[in-house]
Amino acid sequence: MHTDGTIALSAACLGLALAGVMSALRGTQDGLVRYYLTLVFGVFGGMVSTPLVFTFAFSMYGFYLPIVLVLLLILPPAVFYYVVAKTTELEPSTMRWRDLILPIAGSFVMFGYWLQPASAKTAMFIEGKLPAGYVLSTLVLATFVLIFCWLVSSCVYLVATLRRLRAYRTKLRTLYSNLDDRELRWLDWFVISLVTLWAVTAFTSVAENTGLDQAVFEELVYGLTACLLLFVMAFASIAPPETEAEAPEEPDETSEEKYARSALTEAHAQQLASRITSAMEKDALYLDPNLSLQKLSRHAGALPNQVSQTLNEQIGSTFFDYIARHRIEAAKPMIREGRASTLTVSLDVGFNSRSTFYKAFKRETGMTPKAFRDAAKDTLRLEY
């Protein structure tokens, strides 16, 4: 039996999942982004309905519970491919057959359970007993094997997701001078929350077999799920700012592989480096908060990949770090004077936020703006 609190939280989770499905379907993002987001919300909606089905549709419980196994196996690749679709401006890849092996295997087990008589399903799913027979024993063994495989695959997809996000953010630094609205940091918290939810769910299963108060942990699981769904609904609909920057290459391609195909000569690269330096020191392009690799390339009269190669090989910096360095140099005199606030200074030199300016300033100078100002005052006092 489930408590009233668990049932209420389950209903809230289902409502949020359905709202998420509707929001994803009506969204303005790319087709595959909407598809995978809809799939993620749909999987959650199916999985959180257990107390509701048990309480209000008990006759369907034996039919419903095997479906949860399939949904559980679909969730890791669904989350991963949502991240893939979200982090590429090229045509995102779809799921491969190898990603569907576990869900397909789970579907066979699901059909195997469906074919069993109602009395056998009641004994297994309600009473927790295993009726005699090699078919049922095989199904139970297959279920445990699939759950173990799910644990392994979840770890694999988790690592792949984190690697994908890291490669995506590395690529952003070669294209944009401000990353605040593009890094998709909320996906980090989504992954962390998902792992936390899985851990609490696993502990709930342990509590069921150790005599602990399972109701408390069930309510915690559904409460965390509701928060997670609300969090995803809030952030998934936020589209990154539109720019005219080139579409990024596949993020796992190395600079050596990319530049090996370039026709840029050493002499041309040196000339281009001079034009880039002039664009910064004379034309102060870094003051444009929306400066991108594409804009700098047009100003320098070269292709974006040539500018990127020149920055890496001749100047020894990524586009993001190069622009940030010039902005910090422009900010130093303003910080020394101390007439304007840190926020005003950060906006005046091209940053979009105070926090980004703080990080860049400390990375370039080794101290915060306040510490830099205080050090400048101390130097002046010593001179006098």
mmCIF file of C-alpha atoms in Angstrom:
data_model
loop_
_atom_site.group_PDB
_atom_site.id
_atom_site.type_symbol
_atom_site.label_atom_id
_atom_site.label_comp_id
_atom_site.label_asym_id
_atom_site.label_seq_id
_atom_site.Cartn_x
_atom_site.Cartn_y
_atom_site.Cartn_z
ATOM 1 C CA MET A 1 0.000 0.000 0.000
ATOM 2 C CA HIS A 2 1.107 3.534 -0.740
ATOM 3 C CA THR A 3 0.563 6.480 1.586
ATOM 4 C CA ASP A 4 -1.617 9.442 0.656
ATOM 5 C CA GLY A 5 1.514 11.565 0.423
ATOM 6 C CA THR A 6 3.121 9.190 -2.070
ATOM 7 C CA ILE A 7 -0.048 9.084 -4.185
ATOM 8 C CA ALA A 8 -0.325 12.885 -4.186
ATOM 9 C CA LEU A 9 3.336 13.296 -5.157
ATOM 10 C CA SER A 10 2.964 10.653 -7.867
ATOM 11 C CA ALA A 11 -0.003 12.560 -9.300
ATOM 12 C CA ALA A 12 1.995 15.798 -9.192
ATOM 13 C CA CYS A 13 4.922 14.135 -11.002
ATOM 14 C CA LEU A 14 2.605 12.727 -13.654
ATOM 15 C CA GLY A 15 1.043 16.151 -14.162
ATOM 16 C CA LEU A 16 4.458 17.764 -14.521
ATOM 17 C CA ALA A 17 5.591 15.060 -16.950
ATOM 18 C CA LEU A 18 2.493 15.541 -19.118
ATOM 19 C CA ALA A 19 2.960 19.311 -19.004
ATOM 20 C CA GLY A 20 6.574 18.762 -20.045
ATOM 21 C CA VAL A 21 5.466 16.616 -22.987
ATOM 22 C CA MET A 22 3.039 19.316 -24.145
ATOM 23 C CA SER A 23 5.662 22.029 -23.687
ATOM 24 C CA ALA A 24 8.248 20.038 -25.662
ATOM 25 C CA LEU A 25 5.825 19.308 -28.503
ATOM 26 C CA ARG A 26 4.817 22.956 -28.762
ATOM 27 C CA GLY A 27 8.375 24.255 -28.432
ATOM 28 C CA THR A 28 10.322 26.128 -31.087
ATOM 29 C CA GLN A 29 13.544 24.144 -30.841
ATOM 30 C CA ASP A 30 14.922 21.758 -33.465
ATOM 31 C CA GLY A 31 12.926 18.634 -34.271
ATOM 32 C CA LEU A 32 15.184 16.062 -32.619
ATOM 33 C CA VAL A 33 15.620 18.239 -29.533
ATOM 34 C CA ARG A 34 11.838 18.283 -29.124
ATOM 35 C CA TYR A 35 11.613 14.552 -29.847
ATOM 36 C CA TYR A 36 14.163 13.486 -27.232
ATOM 37 C CA LEU A 37 12.843 15.951 -24.656
ATOM 38 C CA THR A 38 9.341 14.564 -25.231
ATOM 39 C CA LEU A 39 10.738 11.052 -24.841
ATOM 40 C CA VAL A 40 12.457 11.952 -21.544
ATOM 41 C CA PHE A 41 9.283 13.492 -20.117
ATOM 42 C CA GLY A 42 7.200 10.577 -21.400
ATOM 43 C CA VAL A 43 9.503 8.005 -19.799
ATOM 44 C CA PHE A 44 9.341 9.844 -16.484
ATOM 45 C CA GLY A 45 5.569 10.065 -16.764
ATOM 46 C CA GLY A 46 5.305 6.320 -17.208
ATOM 47 C CA MET A 47 7.692 5.510 -14.388
ATOM 48 C CA VAL A 48 6.143 7.791 -11.755
ATOM 49 C CA SER A 49 2.637 6.377 -12.212
ATOM 50 C CA THR A 50 3.237 3.238 -10.133
ATOM 51 C CA PRO A 51 1.311 4.359 -6.998
ATOM 52 C CA LEU A 52 -1.544 5.685 -9.132
ATOM 53 C CA VAL A 53 -1.930 2.466 -11.106
ATOM 54 C CA PHE A 54 -1.688 0.378 -7.931
ATOM 55 C CA THR A 55 -4.344 2.481 -6.183
ATOM 56 C CA PHE A 56 -6.799 3.375 -8.940
ATOM 57 C CA ALA A 57 -6.259 0.695 -11.617
ATOM 58 C CA PHE A 58 -5.181 -2.332 -9.621
ATOM 59 C CA SER A 59 -6.416 -4.777 -12.264
ATOM 60 C CA MET A 60 -3.871 -3.270 -14.708
ATOM 61 C CA TYR A 61 -0.948 -3.375 -12.279
ATOM 62 C CA GLY A 62 0.382 -6.718 -13.514
ATOM 63 C CA PHE A 63 0.249 -5.372 -17.070
ATOM 64 C CA TYR A 64 1.790 -1.998 -16.192
ATOM 65 C CA LEU A 65 4.761 -3.016 -14.027
ATOM 66 C CA PRO A 66 6.725 -4.806 -16.807
ATOM 67 C CA ILE A 67 6.411 -1.619 -18.882
ATOM 68 C CA VAL A 68 8.383 0.227 -16.191
ATOM 69 C CA LEU A 69 11.342 -2.081 -16.880
ATOM 70 C CA VAL A 70 11.374 -1.042 -20.547
ATOM 71 C CA LEU A 71 11.039 2.646 -19.649
ATOM 72 C CA LEU A 72 13.931 2.325 -17.218
ATOM 73 C CA LEU A 73 16.132 0.899 -19.978
ATOM 74 C CA ILE A 74 15.144 3.659 -22.423
ATOM 75 C CA LEU A 75 15.923 6.562 -20.073
ATOM 76 C CA PRO A 76 19.795 6.618 -20.212
ATOM 77 C CA PRO A 77 20.072 6.751 -24.030
ATOM 78 C CA ALA A 78 17.143 9.196 -24.190
ATOM 79 C CA VAL A 79 18.942 11.627 -21.862
ATOM 80 C CA PHE A 80 22.240 11.207 -23.722
ATOM 81 C CA TYR A 81 20.761 11.832 -27.163
ATOM 82 C CA TYR A 82 18.840 14.822 -25.855
ATOM 83 C CA VAL A 83 22.180 16.310 -24.790
ATOM 84 C CA VAL A 84 23.672 15.412 -28.195
ATOM 85 C CA ALA A 85 20.804 17.120 -30.014
ATOM 86 C CA LYS A 86 21.024 20.131 -27.701
ATOM 87 C CA THR A 87 24.769 20.631 -28.160
ATOM 88 C CA THR A 88 25.161 20.559 -31.925
ATOM 89 C CA GLU A 89 24.145 22.947 -34.668
ATOM 90 C CA LEU A 90 24.656 20.225 -37.237
ATOM 91 C CA GLU A 91 22.039 17.548 -37.904
ATOM 92 C CA PRO A 92 21.973 15.571 -34.639
ATOM 93 C CA SER A 93 22.452 11.835 -34.817
ATOM 94 C CA THR A 94 19.601 9.523 -33.953
ATOM 95 C CA MET A 95 19.734 6.481 -31.713
ATOM 96 C CA ARG A 96 21.645 3.530 -33.127
ATOM 97 C CA TRP A 97 20.647 -0.106 -32.895
ATOM 98 C CA ARG A 98 23.161 -0.710 -30.133
ATOM 99 C CA ASP A 99 21.357 1.911 -28.038
ATOM 100 C CA LEU A 100 18.139 -0.065 -28.389
ATOM 101 C CA ILE A 101 19.516 -3.506 -27.469
ATOM 102 C CA LEU A 102 18.538 -3.278 -23.795
ATOM 103 C CA PRO A 103 15.077 -1.736 -24.406
ATOM 104 C CA ILE A 104 14.341 -4.425 -27.013
ATOM 105 C CA ALA A 105 15.504 -7.161 -24.621
ATOM 106 C CA GLY A 106 13.326 -5.586 -21.944
ATOM 107 C CA SER A 107 10.377 -5.662 -24.340
ATOM 108 C CA PHE A 108 10.757 -9.429 -24.779
ATOM 109 C CA VAL A 109 10.775 -9.848 -20.997
ATOM 110 C CA MET A 110 7.741 -7.570 -20.774
ATOM 111 C CA PHE A 111 5.806 -9.691 -23.280
ATOM 112 C CA GLY A 112 6.896 -12.780 -21.360
ATOM 113 C CA TYR A 113 5.309 -11.402 -18.195
ATOM 114 C CA TRP A 114 2.156 -10.407 -20.072
ATOM 115 C CA LEU A 115 1.675 -13.969 -21.284
ATOM 116 C CA GLN A 116 1.652 -15.331 -17.739
ATOM 117 C CA PRO A 117 -1.681 -16.026 -16.002
ATOM 118 C CA ALA A 118 -3.100 -13.358 -13.688
ATOM 119 C CA SER A 119 -2.515 -15.528 -10.623
ATOM 120 C CA ALA A 120 1.216 -15.771 -11.387
ATOM 121 C CA LYS A 121 1.523 -12.007 -11.896
ATOM 122 C CA THR A 122 -0.338 -11.343 -8.649
ATOM 123 C CA ALA A 123 1.970 -13.709 -6.775
ATOM 124 C CA MET A 124 5.087 -12.032 -8.181
ATOM 125 C CA PHE A 125 4.161 -8.344 -8.263
ATOM 126 C CA ILE A 126 1.847 -8.125 -5.245
ATOM 127 C CA GLU A 127 2.821 -10.916 -2.866
ATOM 128 C CA GLY A 128 6.503 -11.020 -3.780
ATOM 129 C CA LYS A 129 6.488 -14.783 -4.338
ATOM 130 C CA LEU A 130 7.954 -16.789 -7.205
ATOM 131 C CA PRO A 131 5.552 -19.457 -8.501
ATOM 132 C CA ALA A 132 7.012 -22.749 -9.671
ATOM 133 C CA GLY A 133 8.014 -23.110 -13.317
ATOM 134 C CA TYR A 134 11.127 -22.587 -15.396
ATOM 135 C CA VAL A 135 9.495 -19.871 -17.551
ATOM 136 C CA LEU A 136 8.843 -17.588 -14.583
ATOM 137 C CA SER A 137 12.271 -18.338 -13.139
ATOM 138 C CA THR A 138 13.838 -17.415 -16.483
ATOM 139 C CA LEU A 139 11.865 -14.154 -16.634
ATOM 140 C CA VAL A 140 12.916 -13.179 -13.113
ATOM 141 C CA LEU A 141 16.560 -14.013 -13.866
ATOM 142 C CA ALA A 142 16.385 -12.008 -17.100
ATOM 143 C CA THR A 143 14.915 -9.076 -15.166
ATOM 144 C CA PHE A 144 17.792 -9.061 -12.686
ATOM 145 C CA VAL A 145 20.320 -9.323 -15.528
ATOM 146 C CA LEU A 146 18.691 -6.388 -17.333
ATOM 147 C CA ILE A 147 18.683 -4.272 -14.183
ATOM 148 C CA PHE A 148 22.395 -4.978 -13.737
ATOM 149 C CA CYS A 149 22.971 -4.081 -17.398
ATOM 150 C CA TRP A 150 20.961 -0.898 -16.818
ATOM 151 C CA LEU A 151 23.320 0.081 -14.000
ATOM 152 C CA VAL A 152 26.334 -0.463 -16.259
ATOM 153 C CA SER A 153 24.776 1.332 -19.237
ATOM 154 C CA SER A 154 23.730 4.241 -17.016
ATOM 155 C CA CYS A 155 27.365 4.723 -16.009
ATOM 156 C CA VAL A 156 28.480 4.490 -19.650
ATOM 157 C CA TYR A 157 25.914 7.038 -20.834
ATOM 158 C CA LEU A 158 26.714 9.291 -17.878
ATOM 159 C CA VAL A 159 30.394 9.411 -18.832
ATOM 160 C CA ALA A 160 29.487 9.928 -22.503
ATOM 161 C CA THR A 161 27.144 12.781 -21.573
ATOM 162 C CA LEU A 162 29.768 14.544 -19.461
ATOM 163 C CA ARG A 163 32.381 14.126 -22.205
ATOM 164 C CA ARG A 164 29.940 15.523 -24.737
ATOM 165 C CA LEU A 165 29.269 18.600 -22.606
ATOM 166 C CA ARG A 166 32.983 19.173 -22.030
ATOM 167 C CA ALA A 167 33.763 18.942 -25.757
ATOM 168 C CA TYR A 168 30.855 21.248 -26.559
ATOM 169 C CA ARG A 169 32.058 23.907 -24.122
ATOM 170 C CA THR A 170 35.611 23.616 -25.406
ATOM 171 C CA LYS A 171 34.314 24.250 -28.909
ATOM 172 C CA LEU A 172 32.318 27.266 -27.745
ATOM 173 C CA ARG A 173 35.549 28.932 -26.634
ATOM 174 C CA THR A 174 36.716 28.934 -30.262
ATOM 175 C CA LEU A 175 33.532 30.586 -31.535
ATOM 176 C CA TYR A 176 32.215 33.104 -29.010
ATOM 177 C CA SER A 177 33.567 35.833 -26.760
ATOM 178 C CA ASN A 178 30.730 35.514 -24.227
ATOM 179 C CA LEU A 179 29.498 32.073 -23.140
ATOM 180 C CA ASP A 180 26.996 32.910 -20.387
ATOM 181 C CA ASP A 181 23.826 31.824 -22.212
ATOM 182 C CA ARG A 182 25.389 29.073 -24.309
ATOM 183 C CA GLU A 183 27.208 26.692 -21.963
ATOM 184 C CA LEU A 184 24.014 24.902 -20.835
ATOM 185 C CA ARG A 185 25.261 24.613 -17.259
ATOM 186 C CA TRP A 186 21.791 23.556 -16.177
ATOM 187 C CA LEU A 187 22.437 20.202 -17.864
ATOM 188 C CA ASP A 188 25.174 19.541 -15.287
ATOM 189 C CA TRP A 189 22.641 19.962 -12.496
ATOM 190 C CA PHE A 190 20.151 17.830 -14.391
ATOM 191 C CA VAL A 191 22.671 14.969 -14.584
ATOM 192 C CA ILE A 192 23.640 15.397 -10.914
ATOM 193 C CA SER A 193 19.967 15.412 -9.885
ATOM 194 C CA LEU A 194 19.304 12.318 -11.983
ATOM 195 C CA VAL A 195 22.175 10.418 -10.371
ATOM 196 C CA THR A 196 20.965 11.517 -6.924
ATOM 197 C CA LEU A 197 17.459 10.336 -7.756
ATOM 198 C CA TRP A 198 18.751 6.934 -8.882
ATOM 199 C CA ALA A 199 20.790 6.603 -5.675
ATOM 200 C CA VAL A 200 17.797 7.437 -3.471
ATOM 201 C CA THR A 201 15.625 5.026 -5.477
ATOM 202 C CA ALA A 202 18.185 2.254 -4.973
ATOM 203 C CA PHE A 203 18.283 2.996 -1.241
ATOM 204 C CA THR A 204 14.484 2.817 -1.173
ATOM 205 C CA SER A 205 14.670 -0.695 -2.613
ATOM 206 C CA VAL A 206 17.134 -1.624 0.131
ATOM 207 C CA ALA A 207 14.837 -0.110 2.764
ATOM 208 C CA GLU A 208 11.996 -2.303 1.523
ATOM 209 C CA ASN A 209 13.988 -5.406 2.398
ATOM 210 C CA THR A 210 15.481 -4.216 5.693
ATOM 211 C CA GLY A 211 12.403 -3.167 7.628
ATOM 212 C CA LEU A 212 13.038 0.588 7.418
ATOM 213 C CA ASP A 213 10.139 2.991 6.913
ATOM 214 C CA GLN A 214 9.784 2.650 3.146
ATOM 215 C CA ALA A 215 7.009 5.270 2.902
ATOM 216 C CA VAL A 216 9.382 8.072 3.881
ATOM 217 C CA PHE A 217 11.859 7.116 1.175
ATOM 218 C CA GLU A 218 9.098 6.706 -1.418
ATOM 219 C CA GLU A 219 7.839 10.207 -0.702
ATOM 220 C CA LEU A 220 11.414 11.478 -0.955
ATOM 221 C CA VAL A 221 11.841 9.801 -4.353
ATOM 222 C CA TYR A 222 8.653 11.295 -5.777
ATOM 223 C CA GLY A 223 9.400 14.672 -4.225
ATOM 224 C CA LEU A 224 12.844 14.721 -5.861
ATOM 225 C CA THR A 225 11.317 13.590 -9.146
ATOM 226 C CA ALA A 226 8.796 16.445 -9.044
ATOM 227 C CA CYS A 227 11.603 18.943 -8.438
ATOM 228 C CA LEU A 228 13.653 17.419 -11.261
ATOM 229 C CA LEU A 229 10.767 17.598 -13.744
ATOM 230 C CA LEU A 230 9.995 21.187 -12.765
ATOM 231 C CA PHE A 231 13.677 22.070 -13.141
ATOM 232 C CA VAL A 232 13.883 20.574 -16.637
ATOM 233 C CA MET A 233 10.652 22.299 -17.694
ATOM 234 C CA ALA A 234 12.040 25.648 -16.553
ATOM 235 C CA PHE A 235 15.382 25.415 -18.351
ATOM 236 C CA ALA A 236 14.792 23.160 -21.366
ATOM 237 C CA SER A 237 12.578 25.755 -23.040
ATOM 238 C CA ILE A 238 15.312 28.412 -22.917
ATOM 239 C CA ALA A 239 16.899 28.697 -26.347
ATOM 240 C CA PRO A 240 20.503 29.960 -26.657
ATOM 241 C CA PRO A 241 20.904 33.416 -28.224
ATOM 242 C CA GLU A 242 20.921 33.413 -31.999
ATOM 243 C CA THR A 243 24.188 34.397 -33.620
ATOM 244 C CA GLU A 244 25.705 34.341 -37.050
ATOM 245 C CA ALA A 245 28.638 32.242 -35.914
ATOM 246 C CA GLU A 246 29.518 29.215 -37.981
ATOM 247 C CA ALA A 247 28.084 25.849 -37.034
ATOM 248 C CA PRO A 248 30.606 23.971 -34.919
ATOM 249 C CA GLU A 249 32.347 20.911 -36.250
ATOM 250 C CA GLU A 250 31.930 17.608 -34.499
ATOM 251 C CA PRO A 251 33.343 18.273 -31.024
ATOM 252 C CA ASP A 252 35.534 15.183 -30.873
ATOM 253 C CA GLU A 253 37.715 16.312 -33.792
ATOM 254 C CA THR A 254 41.168 17.433 -32.632
ATOM 255 C CA SER A 255 42.861 20.660 -33.741
ATOM 256 C CA GLU A 256 45.654 18.685 -35.423
ATOM 257 C CA GLU A 257 43.179 16.703 -37.527
ATOM 258 C CA LYS A 258 41.228 19.833 -38.428
ATOM 259 C CA TYR A 259 44.220 22.028 -39.345
ATOM 260 C CA ALA A 260 45.967 19.246 -41.287
ATOM 261 C CA ARG A 261 43.482 19.906 -44.116
ATOM 262 C CA SER A 262 44.062 23.677 -44.064
ATOM 263 C CA ALA A 263 45.724 25.475 -46.985
ATOM 264 C CA LEU A 264 46.868 28.359 -44.747
ATOM 265 C CA THR A 265 50.587 29.035 -45.304
ATOM 266 C CA GLU A 266 52.979 30.292 -42.636
ATOM 267 C CA ALA A 267 53.376 33.688 -44.341
ATOM 268 C CA HIS A 268 49.626 34.116 -44.710
ATOM 269 C CA ALA A 269 49.121 33.111 -41.081
ATOM 270 C CA GLN A 270 51.598 35.758 -39.895
ATOM 271 C CA GLN A 271 49.851 38.445 -41.954
ATOM 272 C CA LEU A 272 46.508 37.334 -40.601
ATOM 273 C CA ALA A 273 47.845 37.443 -37.043
ATOM 274 C CA SER A 274 48.863 41.079 -37.621
ATOM 275 C CA ARG A 275 45.381 41.953 -38.894
ATOM 276 C CA ILE A 276 43.793 40.255 -35.876
ATOM 277 C CA THR A 277 46.085 42.159 -33.511
ATOM 278 C CA SER A 278 45.230 45.416 -35.277
ATOM 279 C CA ALA A 279 41.522 44.655 -34.968
ATOM 280 C CA MET A 280 41.961 44.405 -31.215
ATOM 281 C CA GLU A 281 44.470 47.171 -30.480
ATOM 282 C CA LYS A 282 43.332 49.810 -32.998
ATOM 283 C CA ASP A 283 39.687 48.996 -33.713
ATOM 284 C CA ALA A 284 38.880 47.640 -30.223
ATOM 285 C CA LEU A 285 36.573 44.935 -31.552
ATOM 286 C CA TYR A 286 36.659 43.273 -28.146
ATOM 287 C CA LEU A 287 34.276 45.959 -26.835
ATOM 288 C CA ASP A 288 31.449 44.327 -28.796
ATOM 289 C CA PRO A 289 29.725 41.975 -26.297
ATOM 290 C CA ASN A 290 28.372 39.904 -29.205
ATOM 291 C CA LEU A 291 31.715 39.520 -30.927
ATOM 292 C CA SER A 292 32.028 36.090 -32.511
ATOM 293 C CA LEU A 293 34.609 34.278 -34.586
ATOM 294 C CA GLN A 294 32.470 34.986 -37.646
ATOM 295 C CA LYS A 295 32.517 38.764 -37.014
ATOM 296 C CA LEU A 296 36.257 38.816 -36.402
ATOM 297 C CA SER A 297 36.805 36.767 -39.564
ATOM 298 C CA ARG A 298 34.837 39.231 -41.675
ATOM 299 C CA HIS A 299 36.774 42.139 -40.193
ATOM 300 C CA ALA A 300 40.102 40.406 -40.848
ATOM 301 C CA GLY A 301 39.077 39.331 -44.354
ATOM 302 C CA ALA A 302 39.646 35.614 -43.795
ATOM 303 C CA LEU A 303 37.713 32.412 -43.302
ATOM 304 C CA PRO A 304 36.659 31.501 -39.736
ATOM 305 C CA ASN A 305 38.725 28.310 -39.718
ATOM 306 C CA GLN A 306 41.792 30.300 -40.832
ATOM 307 C CA VAL A 307 41.303 32.826 -38.030
ATOM 308 C CA SER A 308 40.842 30.006 -35.527
ATOM 309 C CA GLN A 309 43.992 28.273 -36.773
ATOM 310 C CA THR A 310 45.971 31.520 -36.588
ATOM 311 C CA LEU A 311 44.805 32.183 -33.041
ATOM 312 C CA ASN A 312 45.853 28.705 -31.955
ATOM 313 C CA GLU A 313 49.152 28.384 -33.833
ATOM 314 C CA GLN A 314 50.456 31.959 -34.171
ATOM 315 C CA ILE A 315 49.000 33.715 -31.129
ATOM 316 C CA GLY A 316 48.687 30.630 -28.916
ATOM 317 C CA SER A 317 45.192 31.194 -27.585
ATOM 318 C CA THR A 318 41.573 30.256 -28.128
ATOM 319 C CA PHE A 319 39.209 32.902 -29.444
ATOM 320 C CA PHE A 320 37.445 33.237 -26.077
ATOM 321 C CA ASP A 321 40.664 33.611 -24.059
ATOM 322 C CA TYR A 322 42.166 36.035 -26.582
ATOM 323 C CA ILE A 323 39.184 38.393 -26.463
ATOM 324 C CA ALA A 324 38.901 38.082 -22.678
ATOM 325 C CA ARG A 325 42.570 39.034 -22.284
ATOM 326 C CA HIS A 326 42.074 42.273 -24.230
ATOM 327 C CA ARG A 327 38.942 43.087 -22.256
ATOM 328 C CA ILE A 328 40.780 42.612 -18.976
ATOM 329 C CA GLU A 329 43.630 44.848 -20.139
ATOM 330 C CA ALA A 330 41.066 47.529 -21.009
ATOM 331 C CA ALA A 331 39.427 47.112 -17.605
ATOM 332 C CA LYS A 332 42.604 47.479 -15.537
ATOM 333 C CA PRO A 333 42.857 51.310 -15.764
ATOM 334 C CA MET A 334 39.166 51.640 -14.848
ATOM 335 C CA ILE A 335 39.623 49.347 -11.862
ATOM 336 C CA ARG A 336 42.665 51.347 -10.700
ATOM 337 C CA GLU A 337 40.701 54.610 -10.870
ATOM 338 C CA GLY A 338 37.888 53.103 -8.806
ATOM 339 C CA ARG A 339 35.266 55.548 -10.098
ATOM 340 C CA ALA A 340 32.926 53.001 -11.680
ATOM 341 C CA SER A 341 31.405 49.889 -10.160
ATOM 342 C CA THR A 342 32.692 46.468 -11.121
ATOM 343 C CA LEU A 343 29.475 45.752 -13.017
ATOM 344 C CA THR A 344 29.790 48.977 -15.014
ATOM 345 C CA VAL A 345 33.407 48.221 -15.868
ATOM 346 C CA SER A 346 32.591 44.664 -16.939
ATOM 347 C CA LEU A 347 29.821 45.854 -19.273
ATOM 348 C CA ASP A 348 31.919 48.715 -20.658
ATOM 349 C CA VAL A 349 34.726 46.397 -21.773
ATOM 350 C CA GLY A 350 32.434 43.840 -23.439
ATOM 351 C CA PHE A 351 31.489 41.257 -20.812
ATOM 352 C CA ASN A 352 27.857 40.290 -20.420
ATOM 353 C CA SER A 353 27.899 39.646 -16.682
ATOM 354 C CA ARG A 354 29.762 40.531 -13.521
ATOM 355 C CA SER A 355 30.480 36.884 -12.650
ATOM 356 C CA THR A 356 32.123 36.176 -16.014
ATOM 357 C CA PHE A 357 34.249 39.295 -15.620
ATOM 358 C CA TYR A 358 35.347 38.184 -12.134
ATOM 359 C CA LYS A 359 36.415 34.761 -13.389
ATOM 360 C CA ALA A 360 38.307 36.178 -16.365
ATOM 361 C CA PHE A 361 39.959 38.906 -14.284
ATOM 362 C CA LYS A 362 41.176 36.464 -11.653
ATOM 363 C CA ARG A 363 42.412 34.058 -14.334
ATOM 364 C CA GLU A 364 44.436 36.808 -16.048
ATOM 365 C CA THR A 365 45.748 38.692 -12.998
ATOM 366 C CA GLY A 366 45.643 36.127 -10.215
ATOM 367 C CA MET A 367 43.508 38.409 -8.025
ATOM 368 C CA THR A 368 39.996 39.785 -7.785
ATOM 369 C CA PRO A 369 39.172 43.299 -9.074
ATOM 370 C CA LYS A 370 38.956 44.586 -5.485
ATOM 371 C CA ALA A 371 42.340 43.105 -4.585
ATOM 372 C CA PHE A 372 43.795 44.573 -7.791
ATOM 373 C CA ARG A 373 42.431 48.038 -6.905
ATOM 374 C CA ASP A 374 43.788 47.801 -3.354
ATOM 375 C CA ALA A 375 47.192 46.713 -4.659
ATOM 376 C CA ALA A 376 47.228 49.689 -7.040
ATOM 377 C CA LYS A 377 46.421 52.071 -4.156
ATOM 378 C CA ASP A 378 49.223 50.584 -2.049
ATOM 379 C CA THR A 379 51.652 51.062 -4.933
ATOM 380 C CA LEU A 380 50.670 54.733 -5.271
ATOM 381 C CA ARG A 381 51.152 55.313 -1.540
ATOM 382 C CA LEU A 382 54.624 53.785 -1.692
ATOM 383 C CA GLU A 383 55.561 56.000 -4.636
ATOM 384 C CA TYR A 384 54.632 59.093 -2.657
#
